[in-house]
CSV table of C-alpha atoms in Angstrom, one decimal:
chain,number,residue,atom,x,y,z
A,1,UNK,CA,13.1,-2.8,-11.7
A,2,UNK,CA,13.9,-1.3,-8.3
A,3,UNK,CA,16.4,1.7,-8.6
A,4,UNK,CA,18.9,0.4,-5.9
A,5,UNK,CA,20.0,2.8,-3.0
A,6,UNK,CA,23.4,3.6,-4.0
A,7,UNK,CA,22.1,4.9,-7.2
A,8,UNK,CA,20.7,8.1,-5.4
A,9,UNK,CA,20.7,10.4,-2.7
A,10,UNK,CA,18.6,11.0,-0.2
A,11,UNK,CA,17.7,13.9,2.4
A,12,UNK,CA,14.8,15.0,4.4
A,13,UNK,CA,13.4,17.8,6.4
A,14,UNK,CA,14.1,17.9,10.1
A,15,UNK,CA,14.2,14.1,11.5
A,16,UNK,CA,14.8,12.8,15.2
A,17,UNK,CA,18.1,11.9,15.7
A,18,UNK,CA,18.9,7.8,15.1
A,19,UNK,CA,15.2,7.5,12.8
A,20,UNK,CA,17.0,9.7,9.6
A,21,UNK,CA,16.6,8.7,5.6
A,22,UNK,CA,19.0,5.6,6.4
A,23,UNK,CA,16.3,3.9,7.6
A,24,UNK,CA,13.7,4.1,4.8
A,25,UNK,CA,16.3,2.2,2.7
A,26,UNK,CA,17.6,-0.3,5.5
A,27,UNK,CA,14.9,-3.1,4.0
A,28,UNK,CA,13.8,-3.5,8.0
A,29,UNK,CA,10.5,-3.0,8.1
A,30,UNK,CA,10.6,-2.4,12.2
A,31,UNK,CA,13.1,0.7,11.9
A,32,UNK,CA,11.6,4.0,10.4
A,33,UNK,CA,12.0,8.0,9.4
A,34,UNK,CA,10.9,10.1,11.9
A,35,UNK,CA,10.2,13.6,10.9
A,36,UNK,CA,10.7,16.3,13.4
A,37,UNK,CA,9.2,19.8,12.7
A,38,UNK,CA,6.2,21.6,10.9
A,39,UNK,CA,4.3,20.2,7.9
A,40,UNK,CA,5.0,19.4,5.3
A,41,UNK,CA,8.0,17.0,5.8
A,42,UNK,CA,9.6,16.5,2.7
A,43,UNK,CA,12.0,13.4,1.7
A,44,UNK,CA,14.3,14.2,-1.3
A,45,UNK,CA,16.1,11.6,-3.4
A,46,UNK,CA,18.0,12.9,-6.0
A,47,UNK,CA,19.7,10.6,-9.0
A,48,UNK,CA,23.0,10.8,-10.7
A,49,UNK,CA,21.7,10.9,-14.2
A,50,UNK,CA,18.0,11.7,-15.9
A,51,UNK,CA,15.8,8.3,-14.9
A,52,UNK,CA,13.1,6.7,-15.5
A,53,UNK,CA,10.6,6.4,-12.6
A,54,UNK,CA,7.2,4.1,-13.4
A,55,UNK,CA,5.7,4.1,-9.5
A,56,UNK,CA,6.9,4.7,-6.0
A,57,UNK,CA,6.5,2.2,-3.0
A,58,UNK,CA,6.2,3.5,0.7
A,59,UNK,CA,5.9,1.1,3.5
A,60,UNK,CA,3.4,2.5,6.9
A,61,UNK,CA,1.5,0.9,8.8
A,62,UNK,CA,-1.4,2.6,10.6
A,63,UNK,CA,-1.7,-0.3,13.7
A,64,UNK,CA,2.1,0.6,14.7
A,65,UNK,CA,2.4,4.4,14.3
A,66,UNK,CA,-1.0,5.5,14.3
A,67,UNK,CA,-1.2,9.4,14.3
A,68,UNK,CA,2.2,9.2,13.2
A,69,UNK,CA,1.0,7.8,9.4
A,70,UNK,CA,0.7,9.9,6.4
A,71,UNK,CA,-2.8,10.6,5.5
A,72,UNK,CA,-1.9,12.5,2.2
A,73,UNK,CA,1.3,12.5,-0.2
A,74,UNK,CA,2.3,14.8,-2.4
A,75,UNK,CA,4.7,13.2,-5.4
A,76,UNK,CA,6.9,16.2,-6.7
A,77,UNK,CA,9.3,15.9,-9.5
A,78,UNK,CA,11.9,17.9,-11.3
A,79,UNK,CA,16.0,18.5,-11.9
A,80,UNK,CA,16.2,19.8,-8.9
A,81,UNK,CA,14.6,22.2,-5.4
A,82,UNK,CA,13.7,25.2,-7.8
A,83,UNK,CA,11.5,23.6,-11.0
A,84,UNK,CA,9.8,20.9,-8.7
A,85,UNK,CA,6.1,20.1,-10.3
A,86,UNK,CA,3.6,18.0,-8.9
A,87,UNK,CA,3.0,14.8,-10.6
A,88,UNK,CA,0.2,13.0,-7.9
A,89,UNK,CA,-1.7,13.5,-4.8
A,90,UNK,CA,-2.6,10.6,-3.1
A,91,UNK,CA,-4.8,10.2,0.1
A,92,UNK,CA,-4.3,7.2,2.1
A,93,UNK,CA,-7.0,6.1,4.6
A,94,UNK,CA,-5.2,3.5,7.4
A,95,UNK,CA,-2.8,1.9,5.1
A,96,UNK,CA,-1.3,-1.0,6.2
A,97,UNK,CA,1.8,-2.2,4.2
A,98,UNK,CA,3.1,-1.1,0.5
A,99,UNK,CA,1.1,2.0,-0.8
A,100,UNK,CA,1.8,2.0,-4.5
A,101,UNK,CA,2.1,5.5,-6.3
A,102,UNK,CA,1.9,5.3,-9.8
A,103,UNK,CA,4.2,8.7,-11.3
A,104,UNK,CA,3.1,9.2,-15.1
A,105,UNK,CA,3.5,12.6,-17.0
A,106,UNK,CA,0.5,14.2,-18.5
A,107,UNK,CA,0.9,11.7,-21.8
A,108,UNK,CA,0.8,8.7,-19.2
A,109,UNK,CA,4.6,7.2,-19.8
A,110,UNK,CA,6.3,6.8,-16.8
A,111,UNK,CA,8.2,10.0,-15.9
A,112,UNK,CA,12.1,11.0,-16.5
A,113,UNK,CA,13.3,13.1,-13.4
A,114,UNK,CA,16.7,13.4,-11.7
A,115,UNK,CA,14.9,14.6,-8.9
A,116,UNK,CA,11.8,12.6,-6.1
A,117,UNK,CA,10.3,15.0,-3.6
A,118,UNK,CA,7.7,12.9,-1.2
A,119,UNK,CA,5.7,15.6,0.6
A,120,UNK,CA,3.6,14.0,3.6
A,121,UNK,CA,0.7,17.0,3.8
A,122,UNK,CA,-1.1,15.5,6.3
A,123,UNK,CA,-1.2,12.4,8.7
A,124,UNK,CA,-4.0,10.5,10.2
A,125,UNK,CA,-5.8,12.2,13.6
A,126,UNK,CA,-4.0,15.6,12.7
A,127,UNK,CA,-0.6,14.4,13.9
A,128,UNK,CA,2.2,16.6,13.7
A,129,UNK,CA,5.4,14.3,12.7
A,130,UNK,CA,5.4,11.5,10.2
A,131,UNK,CA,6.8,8.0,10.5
A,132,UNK,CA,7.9,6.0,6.9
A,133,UNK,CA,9.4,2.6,7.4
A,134,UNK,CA,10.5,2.3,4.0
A,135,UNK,CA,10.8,4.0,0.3
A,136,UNK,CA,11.3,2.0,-3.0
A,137,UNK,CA,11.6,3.9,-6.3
A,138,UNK,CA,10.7,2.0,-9.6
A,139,UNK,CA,11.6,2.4,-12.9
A,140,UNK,CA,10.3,0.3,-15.9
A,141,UNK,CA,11.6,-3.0,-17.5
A,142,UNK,CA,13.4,-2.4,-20.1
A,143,UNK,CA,12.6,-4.9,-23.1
A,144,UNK,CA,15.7,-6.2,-24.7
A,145,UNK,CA,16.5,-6.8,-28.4
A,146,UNK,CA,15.8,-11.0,-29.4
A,147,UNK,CA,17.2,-12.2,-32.5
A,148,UNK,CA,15.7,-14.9,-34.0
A,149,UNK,CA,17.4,-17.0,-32.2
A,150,UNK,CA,15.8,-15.6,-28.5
A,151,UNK,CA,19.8,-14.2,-27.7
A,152,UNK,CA,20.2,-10.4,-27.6
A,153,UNK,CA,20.4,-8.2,-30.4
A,154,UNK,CA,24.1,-6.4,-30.0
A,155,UNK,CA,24.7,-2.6,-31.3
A,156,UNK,CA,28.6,-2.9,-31.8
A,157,UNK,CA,29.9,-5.3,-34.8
A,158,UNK,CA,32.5,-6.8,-32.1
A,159,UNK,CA,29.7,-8.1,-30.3
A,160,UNK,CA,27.5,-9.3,-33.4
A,161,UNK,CA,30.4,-11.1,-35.2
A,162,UNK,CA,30.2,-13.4,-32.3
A,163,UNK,CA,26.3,-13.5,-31.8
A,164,UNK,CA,25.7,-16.7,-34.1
A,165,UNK,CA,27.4,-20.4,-34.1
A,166,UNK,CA,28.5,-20.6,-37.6
């Protein structure tokens, strides 16, 4: 399930003005997030309430931006700037489309945060800024109560009184 945009903040390091954290969420795959500064430039998204992440999507592509792609991510998680932990490390060699970052805890269950931190380390041929077309955060399907009948299982009375055609 794709945690929508308006369900969390986002923030970055230093960006060029015009290619901010706007357009890693504006689902055009042409505009992108320019960083603008030292590494490592860091892209913060921060959620309203404790949520569960399963894997997290970045869009580059190496042909277009070529020094300007990530060559290593850092995945950071945490309730917020001051208890951040690292949860993967991933090294990308000339990726060209969706890059697919599983986040698990050390038992391998999907991770419950209320804070992202995506840490580009390096990028390819030592650049020094970092272009990201787009960021999608996932968090797991949740499997629904069936009754017998394949219709949802309610929790409140009011709701199971009217569950079944009598």
């Amino acid at each position: 399930v794709y945690i929508a945009a308006h369900r969390k903040g986002m923030s970055s390091t230093l960006s060029v003005p015009g290619f901010g954290v706007d357009q890693l969420r504006d689902d055009c795959m042409e505009s992108y997030w320019q960083s603008d500064g030292q590494l490592p430039h860091l892209v913060n998204i921060q959620f309203r309430r404790k949520t569960t992440v399963n894997d997290i999507c970045i869009f580059t592509d190496y042909k277009l931006d070529e020094s300007y792609t990530p060559s290593r991510i850092s995945i950071r998680a945490g309730t917020n700037f001051n208890d951040l932990q690292e949860v993967e490390v991933m090294d990308l060699n000339e990726p060209s489309g969706w890059v697919l970052i599983p986040v698990k805890d050390i038992h391998e269950r999907p991770i419950r945060t209320f804070m992202i931190q995506i840490a580009v380390i390096s990028n390819h041929q030592n650049g020094r800024d970092t272009h990201m077309r787009q960021i999608k955060i996932h968090s797991p399907t949740e499997q629904q109560g069936t009754g017998a009948d394949g219709l949802r299982n309610f929790t409140t009375i009011t709701f199971q009184q009217y569950s079944y055609i009598r």
